Coordinates of C-alpha atoms and ligand atoms in Angstrom, one line a residue:
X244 CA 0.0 0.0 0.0
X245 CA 3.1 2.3 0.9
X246 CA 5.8 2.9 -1.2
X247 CA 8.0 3.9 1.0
X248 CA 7.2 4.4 4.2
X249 CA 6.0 1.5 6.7
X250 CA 3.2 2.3 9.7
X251 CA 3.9 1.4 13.0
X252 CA 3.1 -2.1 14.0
X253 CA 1.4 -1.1 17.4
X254 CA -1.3 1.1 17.2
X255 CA -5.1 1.7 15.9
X256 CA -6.2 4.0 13.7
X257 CA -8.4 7.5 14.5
X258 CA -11.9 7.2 13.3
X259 CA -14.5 10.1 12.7
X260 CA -18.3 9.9 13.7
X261 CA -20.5 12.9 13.0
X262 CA -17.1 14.9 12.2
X263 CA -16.0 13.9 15.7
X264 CA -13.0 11.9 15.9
X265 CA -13.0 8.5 17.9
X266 CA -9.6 7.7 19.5
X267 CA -8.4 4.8 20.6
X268 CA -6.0 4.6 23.3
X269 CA -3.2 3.9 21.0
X270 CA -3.8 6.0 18.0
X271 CA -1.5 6.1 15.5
X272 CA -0.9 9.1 14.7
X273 CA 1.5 11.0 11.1
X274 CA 3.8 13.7 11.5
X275 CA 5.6 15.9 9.1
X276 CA 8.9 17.3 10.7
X277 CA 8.9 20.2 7.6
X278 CA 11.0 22.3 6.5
X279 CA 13.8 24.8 7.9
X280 CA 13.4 25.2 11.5
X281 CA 11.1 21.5 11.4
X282 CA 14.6 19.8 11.4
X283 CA 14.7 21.8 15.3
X284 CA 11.0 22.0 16.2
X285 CA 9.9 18.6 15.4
X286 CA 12.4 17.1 17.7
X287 CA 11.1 19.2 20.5
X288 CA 7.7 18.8 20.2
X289 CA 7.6 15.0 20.1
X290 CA 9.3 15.2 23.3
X291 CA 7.1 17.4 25.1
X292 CA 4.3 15.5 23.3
X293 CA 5.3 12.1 24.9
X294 CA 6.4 13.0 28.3
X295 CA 3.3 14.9 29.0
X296 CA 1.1 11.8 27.6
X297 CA 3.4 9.6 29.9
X298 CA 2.6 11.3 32.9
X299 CA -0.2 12.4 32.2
X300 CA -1.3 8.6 31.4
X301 CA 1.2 6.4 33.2
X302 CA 1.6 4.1 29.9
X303 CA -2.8 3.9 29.6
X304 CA -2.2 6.0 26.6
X305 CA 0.5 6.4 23.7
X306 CA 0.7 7.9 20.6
X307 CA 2.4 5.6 18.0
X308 CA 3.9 8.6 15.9
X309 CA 4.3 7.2 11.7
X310 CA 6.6 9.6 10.2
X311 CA 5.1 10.6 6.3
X312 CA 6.9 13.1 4.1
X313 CA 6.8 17.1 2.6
X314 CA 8.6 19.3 0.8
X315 CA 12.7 19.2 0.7
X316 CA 13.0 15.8 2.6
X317 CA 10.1 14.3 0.5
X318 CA 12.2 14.8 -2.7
X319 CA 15.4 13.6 -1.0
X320 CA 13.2 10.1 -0.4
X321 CA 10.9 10.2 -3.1
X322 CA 12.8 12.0 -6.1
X323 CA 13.0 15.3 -7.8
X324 CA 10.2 17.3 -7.5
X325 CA 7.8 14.7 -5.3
X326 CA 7.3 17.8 -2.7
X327 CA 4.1 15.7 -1.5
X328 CA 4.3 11.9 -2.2
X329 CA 0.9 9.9 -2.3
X330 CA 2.5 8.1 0.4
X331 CA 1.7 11.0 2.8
X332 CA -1.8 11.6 1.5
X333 CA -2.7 7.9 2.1
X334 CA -1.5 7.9 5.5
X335 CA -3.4 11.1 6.5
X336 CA -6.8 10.0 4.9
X337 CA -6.0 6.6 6.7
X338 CA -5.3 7.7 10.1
X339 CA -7.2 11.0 10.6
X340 CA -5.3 13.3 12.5
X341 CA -1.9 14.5 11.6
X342 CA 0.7 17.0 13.1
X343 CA 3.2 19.0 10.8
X344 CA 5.9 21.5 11.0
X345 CA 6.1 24.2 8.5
X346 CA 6.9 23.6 4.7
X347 CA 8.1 25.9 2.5
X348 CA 6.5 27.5 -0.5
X349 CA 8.8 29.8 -3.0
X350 CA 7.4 33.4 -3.6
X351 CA 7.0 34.5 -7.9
X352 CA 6.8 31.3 -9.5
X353 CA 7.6 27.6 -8.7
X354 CA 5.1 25.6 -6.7
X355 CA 2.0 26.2 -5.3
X356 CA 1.9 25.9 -1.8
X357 CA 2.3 22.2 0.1
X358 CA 0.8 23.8 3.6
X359 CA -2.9 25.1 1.5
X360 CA -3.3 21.8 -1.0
X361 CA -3.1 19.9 2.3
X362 CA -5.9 21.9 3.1
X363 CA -7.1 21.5 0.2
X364 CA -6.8 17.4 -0.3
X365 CA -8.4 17.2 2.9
X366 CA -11.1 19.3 2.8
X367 CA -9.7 21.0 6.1
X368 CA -12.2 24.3 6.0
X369 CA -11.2 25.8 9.2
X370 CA -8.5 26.7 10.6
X371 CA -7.9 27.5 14.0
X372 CA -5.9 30.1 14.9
X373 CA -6.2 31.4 19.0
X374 CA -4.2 34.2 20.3
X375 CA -3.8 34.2 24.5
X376 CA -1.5 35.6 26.5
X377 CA 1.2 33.5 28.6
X378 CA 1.6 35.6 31.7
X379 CA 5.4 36.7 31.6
X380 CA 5.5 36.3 28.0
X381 CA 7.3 39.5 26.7
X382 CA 5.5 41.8 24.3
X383 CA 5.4 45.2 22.8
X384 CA 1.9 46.0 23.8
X385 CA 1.3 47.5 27.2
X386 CA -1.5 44.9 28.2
X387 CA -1.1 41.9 26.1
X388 CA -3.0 39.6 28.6
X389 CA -6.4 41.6 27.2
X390 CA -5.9 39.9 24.0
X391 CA -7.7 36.3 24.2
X392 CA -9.1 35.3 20.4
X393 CA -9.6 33.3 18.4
X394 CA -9.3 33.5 14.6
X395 CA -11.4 31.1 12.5
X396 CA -10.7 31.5 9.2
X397 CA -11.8 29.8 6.0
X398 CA -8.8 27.5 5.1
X399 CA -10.4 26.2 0.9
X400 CA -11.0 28.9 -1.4
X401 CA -10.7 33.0 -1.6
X402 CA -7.3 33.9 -3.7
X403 CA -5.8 30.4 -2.0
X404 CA -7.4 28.8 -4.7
X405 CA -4.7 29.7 -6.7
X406 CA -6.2 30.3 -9.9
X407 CA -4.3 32.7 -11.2
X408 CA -2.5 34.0 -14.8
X409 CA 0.5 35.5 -15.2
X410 CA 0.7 38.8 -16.9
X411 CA 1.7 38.1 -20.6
X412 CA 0.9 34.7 -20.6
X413 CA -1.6 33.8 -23.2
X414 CA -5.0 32.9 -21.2
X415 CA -4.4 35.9 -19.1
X416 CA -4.5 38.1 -21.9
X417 CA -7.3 36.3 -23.7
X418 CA -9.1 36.5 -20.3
X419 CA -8.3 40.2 -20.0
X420 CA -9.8 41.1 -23.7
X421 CA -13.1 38.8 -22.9
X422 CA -13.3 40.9 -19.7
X423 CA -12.5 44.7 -21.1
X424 CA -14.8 43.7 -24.8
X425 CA -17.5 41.5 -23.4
X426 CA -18.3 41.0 -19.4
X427 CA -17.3 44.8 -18.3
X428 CA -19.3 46.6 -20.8
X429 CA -22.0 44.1 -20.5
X430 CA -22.0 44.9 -17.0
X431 CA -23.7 48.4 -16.3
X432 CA -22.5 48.9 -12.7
X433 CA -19.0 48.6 -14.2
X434 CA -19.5 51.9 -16.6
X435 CA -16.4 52.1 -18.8
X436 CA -13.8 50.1 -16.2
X437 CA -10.7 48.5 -18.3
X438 CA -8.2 46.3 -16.7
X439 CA -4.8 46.7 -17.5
X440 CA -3.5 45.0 -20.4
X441 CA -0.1 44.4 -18.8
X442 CA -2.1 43.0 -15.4
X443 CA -1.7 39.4 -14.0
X444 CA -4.6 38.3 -13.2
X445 CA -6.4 36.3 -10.2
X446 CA -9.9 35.1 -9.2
X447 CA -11.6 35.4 -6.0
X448 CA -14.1 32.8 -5.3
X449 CA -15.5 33.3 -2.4
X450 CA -18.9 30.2 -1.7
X451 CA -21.8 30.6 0.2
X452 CA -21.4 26.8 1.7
X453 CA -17.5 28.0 2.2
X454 CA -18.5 31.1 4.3
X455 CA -21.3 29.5 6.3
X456 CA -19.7 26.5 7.2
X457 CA -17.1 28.1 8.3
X458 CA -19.2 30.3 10.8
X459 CA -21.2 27.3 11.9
X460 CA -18.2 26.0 13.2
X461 CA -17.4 29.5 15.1
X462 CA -20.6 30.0 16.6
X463 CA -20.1 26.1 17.4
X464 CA -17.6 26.8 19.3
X465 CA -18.8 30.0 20.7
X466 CA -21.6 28.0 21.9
X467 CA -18.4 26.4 24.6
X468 CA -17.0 29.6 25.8
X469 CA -17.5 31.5 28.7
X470 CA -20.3 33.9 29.0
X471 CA -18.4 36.3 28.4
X472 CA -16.6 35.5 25.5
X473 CA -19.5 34.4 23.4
X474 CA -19.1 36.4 20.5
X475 CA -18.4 36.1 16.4
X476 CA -17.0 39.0 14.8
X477 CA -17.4 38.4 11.1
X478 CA -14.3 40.0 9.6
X479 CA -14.2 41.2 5.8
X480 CA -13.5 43.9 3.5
X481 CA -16.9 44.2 2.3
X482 CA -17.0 47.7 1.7
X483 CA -14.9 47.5 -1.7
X484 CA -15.4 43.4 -2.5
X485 CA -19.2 43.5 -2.1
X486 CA -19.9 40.2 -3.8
X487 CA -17.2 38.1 -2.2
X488 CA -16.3 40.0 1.5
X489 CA -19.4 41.9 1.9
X490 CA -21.4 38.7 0.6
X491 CA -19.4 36.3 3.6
X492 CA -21.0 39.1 6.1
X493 CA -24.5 38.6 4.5
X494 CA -24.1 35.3 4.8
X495 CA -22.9 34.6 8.2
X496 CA -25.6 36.5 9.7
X497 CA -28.0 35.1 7.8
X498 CA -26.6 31.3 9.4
X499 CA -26.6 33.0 12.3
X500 CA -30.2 34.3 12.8
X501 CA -31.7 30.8 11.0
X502 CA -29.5 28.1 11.9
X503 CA -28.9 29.6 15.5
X504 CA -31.5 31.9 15.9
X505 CA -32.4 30.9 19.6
X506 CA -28.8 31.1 20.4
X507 CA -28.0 34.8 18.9
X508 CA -28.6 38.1 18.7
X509 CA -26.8 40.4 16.2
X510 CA -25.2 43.8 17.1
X511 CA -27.7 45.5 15.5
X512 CA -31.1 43.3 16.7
X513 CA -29.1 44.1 20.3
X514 CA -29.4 48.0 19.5
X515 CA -32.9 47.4 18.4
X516 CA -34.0 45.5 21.4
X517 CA -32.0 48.1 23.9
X518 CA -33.9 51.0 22.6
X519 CA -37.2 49.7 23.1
X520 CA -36.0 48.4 26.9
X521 CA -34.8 51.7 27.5
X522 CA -38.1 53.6 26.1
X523 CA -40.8 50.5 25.8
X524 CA -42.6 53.7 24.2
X525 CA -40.4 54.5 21.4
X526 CA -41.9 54.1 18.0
X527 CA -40.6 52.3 15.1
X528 CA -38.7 55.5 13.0
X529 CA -37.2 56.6 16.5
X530 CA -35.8 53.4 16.9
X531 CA -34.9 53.2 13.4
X532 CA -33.2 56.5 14.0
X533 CA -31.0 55.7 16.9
X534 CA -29.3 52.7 14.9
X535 CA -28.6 54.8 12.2
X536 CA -26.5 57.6 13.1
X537 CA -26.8 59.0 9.1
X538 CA -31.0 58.4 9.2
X539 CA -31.7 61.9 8.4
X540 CA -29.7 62.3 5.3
X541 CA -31.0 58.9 3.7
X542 CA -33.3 58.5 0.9
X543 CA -37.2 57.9 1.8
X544 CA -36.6 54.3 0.7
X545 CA -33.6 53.7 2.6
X546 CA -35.3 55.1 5.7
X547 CA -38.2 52.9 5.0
X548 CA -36.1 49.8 4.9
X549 CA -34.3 50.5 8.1
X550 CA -38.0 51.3 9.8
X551 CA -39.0 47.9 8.3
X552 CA -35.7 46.0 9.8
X553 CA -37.0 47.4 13.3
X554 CA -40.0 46.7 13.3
X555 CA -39.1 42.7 11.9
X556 CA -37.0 42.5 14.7
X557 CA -39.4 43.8 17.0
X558 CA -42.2 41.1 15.9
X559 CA -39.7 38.2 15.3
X560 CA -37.3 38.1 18.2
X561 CA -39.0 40.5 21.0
X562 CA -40.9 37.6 23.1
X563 CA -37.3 35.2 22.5
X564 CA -34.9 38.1 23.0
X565 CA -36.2 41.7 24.9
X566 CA -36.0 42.4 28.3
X567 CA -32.7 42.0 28.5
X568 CA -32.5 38.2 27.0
X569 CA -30.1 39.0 24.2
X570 CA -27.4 39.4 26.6
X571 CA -27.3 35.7 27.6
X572 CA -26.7 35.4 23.9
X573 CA -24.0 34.7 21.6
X574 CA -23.4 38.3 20.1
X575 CA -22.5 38.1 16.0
X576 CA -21.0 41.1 14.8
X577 CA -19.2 42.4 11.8
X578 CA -15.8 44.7 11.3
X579 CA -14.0 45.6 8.6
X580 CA -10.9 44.2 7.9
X581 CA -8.7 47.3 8.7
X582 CA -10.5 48.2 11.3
X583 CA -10.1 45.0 13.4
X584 CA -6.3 45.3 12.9
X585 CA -6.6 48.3 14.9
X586 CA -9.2 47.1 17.5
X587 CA -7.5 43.9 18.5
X588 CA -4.6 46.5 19.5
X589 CA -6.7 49.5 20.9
X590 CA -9.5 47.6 22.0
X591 CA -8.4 43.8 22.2
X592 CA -10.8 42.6 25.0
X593 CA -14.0 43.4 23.2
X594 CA -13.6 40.6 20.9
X595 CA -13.4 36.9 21.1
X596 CA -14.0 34.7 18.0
X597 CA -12.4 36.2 14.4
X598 CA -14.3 34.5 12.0
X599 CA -12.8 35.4 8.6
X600 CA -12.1 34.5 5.1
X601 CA -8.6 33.2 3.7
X602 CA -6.4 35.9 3.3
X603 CA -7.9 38.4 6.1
X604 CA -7.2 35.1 8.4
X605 CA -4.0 34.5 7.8
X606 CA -2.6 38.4 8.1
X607 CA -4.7 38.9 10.8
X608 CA -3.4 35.5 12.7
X609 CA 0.2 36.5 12.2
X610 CA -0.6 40.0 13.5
X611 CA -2.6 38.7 16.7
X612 CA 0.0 36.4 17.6
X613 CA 2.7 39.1 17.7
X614 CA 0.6 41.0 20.2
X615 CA 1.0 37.9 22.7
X616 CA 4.6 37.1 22.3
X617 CA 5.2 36.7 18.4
X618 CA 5.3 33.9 16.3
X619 CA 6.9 31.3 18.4
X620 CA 3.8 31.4 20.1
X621 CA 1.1 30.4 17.7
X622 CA -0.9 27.8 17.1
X623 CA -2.9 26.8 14.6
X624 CA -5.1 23.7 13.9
X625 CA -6.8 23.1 10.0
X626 CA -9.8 20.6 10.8
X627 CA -12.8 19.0 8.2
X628 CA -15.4 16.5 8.6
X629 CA -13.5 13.2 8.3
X630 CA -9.7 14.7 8.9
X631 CA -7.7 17.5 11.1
X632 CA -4.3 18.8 10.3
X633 CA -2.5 20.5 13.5
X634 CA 0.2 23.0 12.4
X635 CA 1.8 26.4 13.4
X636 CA 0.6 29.6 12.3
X637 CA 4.4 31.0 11.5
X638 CA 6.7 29.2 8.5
X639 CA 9.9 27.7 8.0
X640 CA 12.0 30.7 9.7
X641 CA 15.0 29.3 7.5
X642 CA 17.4 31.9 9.0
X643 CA 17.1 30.2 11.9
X644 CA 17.1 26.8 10.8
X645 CA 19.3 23.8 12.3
X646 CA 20.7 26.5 15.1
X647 CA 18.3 24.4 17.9
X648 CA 17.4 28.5 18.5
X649 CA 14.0 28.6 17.3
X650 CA 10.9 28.8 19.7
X651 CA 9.4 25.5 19.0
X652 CA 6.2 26.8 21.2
X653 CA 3.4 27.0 18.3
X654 CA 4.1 23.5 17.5
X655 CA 4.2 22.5 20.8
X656 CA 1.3 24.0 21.7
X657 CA -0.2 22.8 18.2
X658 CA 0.3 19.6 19.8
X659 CA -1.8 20.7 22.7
X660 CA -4.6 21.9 20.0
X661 CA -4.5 18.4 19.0
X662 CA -4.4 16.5 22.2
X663 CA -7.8 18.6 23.3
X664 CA -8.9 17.8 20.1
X665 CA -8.6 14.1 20.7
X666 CA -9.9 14.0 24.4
X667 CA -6.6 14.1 25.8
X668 CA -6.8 16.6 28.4
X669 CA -5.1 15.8 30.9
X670 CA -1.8 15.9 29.0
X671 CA -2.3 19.1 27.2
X672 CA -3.3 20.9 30.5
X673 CA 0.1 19.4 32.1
X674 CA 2.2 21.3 28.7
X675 CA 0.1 24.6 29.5
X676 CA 1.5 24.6 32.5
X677 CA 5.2 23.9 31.9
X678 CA 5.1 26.4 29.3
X679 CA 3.3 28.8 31.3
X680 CA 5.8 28.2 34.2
X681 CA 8.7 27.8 32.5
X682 CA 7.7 31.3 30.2
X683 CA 7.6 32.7 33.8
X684 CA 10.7 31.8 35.3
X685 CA 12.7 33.9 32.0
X686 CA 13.8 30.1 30.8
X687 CA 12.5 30.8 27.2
X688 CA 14.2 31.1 23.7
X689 CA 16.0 33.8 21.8
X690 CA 12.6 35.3 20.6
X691 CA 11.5 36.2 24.2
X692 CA 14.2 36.2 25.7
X693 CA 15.4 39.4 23.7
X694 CA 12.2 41.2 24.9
X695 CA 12.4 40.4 28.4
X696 CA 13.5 43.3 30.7
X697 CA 16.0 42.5 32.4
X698 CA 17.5 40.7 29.8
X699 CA 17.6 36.8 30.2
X700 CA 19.9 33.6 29.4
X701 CA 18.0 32.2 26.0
X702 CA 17.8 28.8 25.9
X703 CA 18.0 26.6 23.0
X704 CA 15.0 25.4 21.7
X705 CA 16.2 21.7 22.6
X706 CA 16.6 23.2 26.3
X707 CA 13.1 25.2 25.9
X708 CA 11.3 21.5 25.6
X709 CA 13.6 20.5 28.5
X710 CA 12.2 23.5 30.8
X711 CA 8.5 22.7 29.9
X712 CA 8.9 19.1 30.7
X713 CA 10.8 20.1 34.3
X714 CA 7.9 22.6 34.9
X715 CA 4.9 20.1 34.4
X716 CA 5.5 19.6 38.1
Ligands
LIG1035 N1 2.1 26.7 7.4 C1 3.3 26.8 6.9 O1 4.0 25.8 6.7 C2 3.8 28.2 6.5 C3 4.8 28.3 5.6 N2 5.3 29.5 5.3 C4 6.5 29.5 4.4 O2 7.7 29.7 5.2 C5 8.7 30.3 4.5 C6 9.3 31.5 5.3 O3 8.3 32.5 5.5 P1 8.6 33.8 6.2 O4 7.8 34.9 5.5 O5 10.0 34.0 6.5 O6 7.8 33.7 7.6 P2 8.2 32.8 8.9 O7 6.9 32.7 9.7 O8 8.8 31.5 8.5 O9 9.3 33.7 9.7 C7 9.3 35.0 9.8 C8 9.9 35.5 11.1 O10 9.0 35.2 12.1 C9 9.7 34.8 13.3 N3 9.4 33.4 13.6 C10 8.9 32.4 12.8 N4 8.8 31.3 13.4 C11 9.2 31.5 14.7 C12 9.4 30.6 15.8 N5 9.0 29.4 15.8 N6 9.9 31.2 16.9 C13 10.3 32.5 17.0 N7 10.2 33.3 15.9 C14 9.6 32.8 14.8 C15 11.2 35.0 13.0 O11 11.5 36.3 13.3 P3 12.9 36.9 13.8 O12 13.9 36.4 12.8 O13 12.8 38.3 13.8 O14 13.2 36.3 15.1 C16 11.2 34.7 11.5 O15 12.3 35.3 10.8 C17 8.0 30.7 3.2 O16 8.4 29.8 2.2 C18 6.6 30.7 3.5 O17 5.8 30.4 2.3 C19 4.9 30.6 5.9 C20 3.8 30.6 6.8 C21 3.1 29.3 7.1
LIG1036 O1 1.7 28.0 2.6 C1 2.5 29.0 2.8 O2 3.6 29.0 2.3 C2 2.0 30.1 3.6 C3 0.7 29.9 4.3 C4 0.5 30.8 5.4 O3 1.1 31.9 5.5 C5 -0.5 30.5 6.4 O4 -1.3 29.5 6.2 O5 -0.6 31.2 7.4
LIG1037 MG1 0.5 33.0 7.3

């Protein structure tokens, strides 16, 4: 069945039920070591990973880790150009769950990323991205610890697609004449727009069963989280990509207020319901008028609509919602995309759960995590229906690679992602706390170490998994 890679002979594999997964207590589980810094992180976290489940367990549990191949070593073993053998597809669909380290992707040309057609392959349509504080973790925000989220972002389609042309090549500029002689001017909203002739070109799909799947799966998980943390902020750019960012916004809250209606209020419904609370004698157009801080100026019609939205709201969710209910609800609301890079720094305790398309997700992860202590400190989990694919939100950091410097903490605590994810506890809450305590007691890596005041001793990464271990108590 392999080619060249052999399972281990003790173990079972990871089933899924209802998109659950069903582990035994000796799951066998594939790991990629990846790229660059892998060669140091992988090392590390298999470590942590197996003394936490040995104490945690005392031999009850193991993990039978089956090592698969990616990128640079997959073509040292499997030939030129065999970045991701079938090998290593077979053994993830077989076994379920898999762990990886990063994997390289070259910028321009060359090929298309290994980390997204995993994601791909696999149907892995959210990815997981929270961003908490470590207490004692260094930063360069005054009050990191006010930033706990979460991001969820879509993980399939937006520009990750990769369906692109290059400028000059030959579809791209047959695609650019159908566009400027027959779609644009056939389109009436798009007056006498021309793109480019010298442009590359790149399409933006963005699905309704991609965006709402995506937010069932946040408000899912909203649905776990403390009271005060229940929250979806729908993140996009819908302002200027109406059809694909503004439409995700649309569409979330329209999963929201059918598929979870008894569970959720939306910002504005909560404005709504407050005003008539406050003044259970305000009419309809005075309500209207307080959500709408431009009402005066809009057109008859517009105002019409929002007096209509009210008084929906009013009939449909008063007797579920008013007198206060909403607020034991799971709020969904919407930012823009700029705007929330700014609020999870000015304001980062009035949000929770970042649920997001591709690309917004993936700046905004790298950007939340350097708020906490950077990107040695992120983790990241991809998961689907039938399979789940833990992996760090940083890459291959190949300045740093084979120095046993790198933070191997967002693998690590990928590996905790997983371990919850799989039942296990008990052994992720014992590597919270030797990172936590270790983080604490200034034994960390370069990263932090370099923002600490007073300056501290680095370890080496190999020494960082070392410290956790010593600290799980
Ligand atoms: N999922 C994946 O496998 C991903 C792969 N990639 C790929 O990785 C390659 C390199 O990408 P690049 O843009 O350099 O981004 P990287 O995330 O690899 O590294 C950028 C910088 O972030 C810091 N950093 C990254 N990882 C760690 C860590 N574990 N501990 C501490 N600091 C860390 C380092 O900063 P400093 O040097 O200042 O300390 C590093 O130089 C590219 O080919 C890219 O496509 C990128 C993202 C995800
Ligand atoms: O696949 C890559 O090379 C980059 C992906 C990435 O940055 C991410 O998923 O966060
Ligand atoms: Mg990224």
């Amino acid at each position: 069945m392999y080619e060249k890679i052999t399972p281990p002979t003790i173990g079972a594999k990871i089933t899924f039920k209802n998109g659950e997964p069903v582990v035994p207590e000796n799951p066998i589980i594939p790991f990629i070591r990846g790229d660059g810094t892998g060669i140091d992180i992988w090392p590390a976290t298999e470590k942590v990973l197996d003394a936490a489940i040995a104490k945690a367990y005392k031999g009850k549990r193991k993990i039978s880790w089956f090592r698969v191949y990616a990128g640079d070593e997959a073509c040292d073993l499997y030939g030129t150009y065999q970045y991701l053998p079938q090998d290593t597809l077979t053994a993830i669909k077989e076994y379920g769950i898999a762990i990886k380290g990063p994997l390289t992707t070259p910028v321009g040309g060359g090929i298309r990323s290994l980390n997204v057609a995993l994601r791909q392959i696999f149907d892995l349509y959210t990815c997981v991205r929270p961003c908490r504080y470590y207490a004692g973790t260094p930063s360069p925000h005054k009050t990191p610890e006010k930033l706990d989220v979460i991001v969820y972002r879509e993980n399939t389609e937006d520009i990750y697609l990769g369906i692109e042309w290059k400028q000059g090549s030959e579809i791209g500029d047959r695609l650019i004449k159908f566009l400027n002689e027959e779609l644009i001017p056939a389109t009436p909203e798009h007056g006498k727009k021309q793109i480019p002739l010298d442009a590359g070109i790149g399409i933006k799909p963005i699905s309704k069963t991609g965006s709402q799947r995506l937010v069932r799966r946040a408000i899912k998980h909203a649905l776990l989280l403390p009271k005060n943390k229940q929250q979806v902020t729908l993140v996009h750019k819908g302002n200027i990509m109406k059809y694909t960012e503004g439409a995700f916004r649309d569409w979330g809250y329209e999963l929201a207020t059918s598929e979870f209606r008894q569970e959720c209020v939306t910002e504005r419904e909560s404005w709504i319901l407050g005003n008539k609370e406050k003044n259970p004698n305000i009419s309809l157009e005075e309500n209207a008028h307080e959500i709408d801080p431009g009402f005066d100026s809009l057109t008859p019609e517009k105002k019409a609509q929002i007096v209509k939205e009210v008084e929906t709201v009013l009939n449909t969710i008063w007797d579920s919602h008013g007198n206060g209910k909403w607020k034991e609800k799971i709020m969904v609301n919407d930012r823009i995309a700029d705007s929330i890079f700014q609020q999870i720094q000015t304001r980062p305790d009035e949000y929770s759960i970042l649920a997001t398309m591709n690309l917004n997700g993936d700046y905004l992860s790298d950007a939340a995590a350097a708020i906490v202590g950077g990107l040695g400190m992120g983790p990241g989990a991809n998961i689907g229906d039938s399979c789940a694919i833990f992996e760090a939100t940083h890459g291959t950091a190949p300045k740093h690679a084979g120095l046993d410097r790198i933070n191997p903490g967002s693998v690590i605590l990928s590996g905790v992602m997983m371990l919850e994810y799989m039942g296990w506890q008990e052994a992720a809450d014992l590597i919270k706390k030797g990172l936590g305590d270790a983080i604490v007691n200034g034994q960390v890596t370069y990263d932090l170490a370099r923002l600490m005041e007073p300056p501290v001793q680095p370890l080496k990464c190999s020494e960082f998994a070392d410290a956790i271990i010593k600290h799980f108590g």
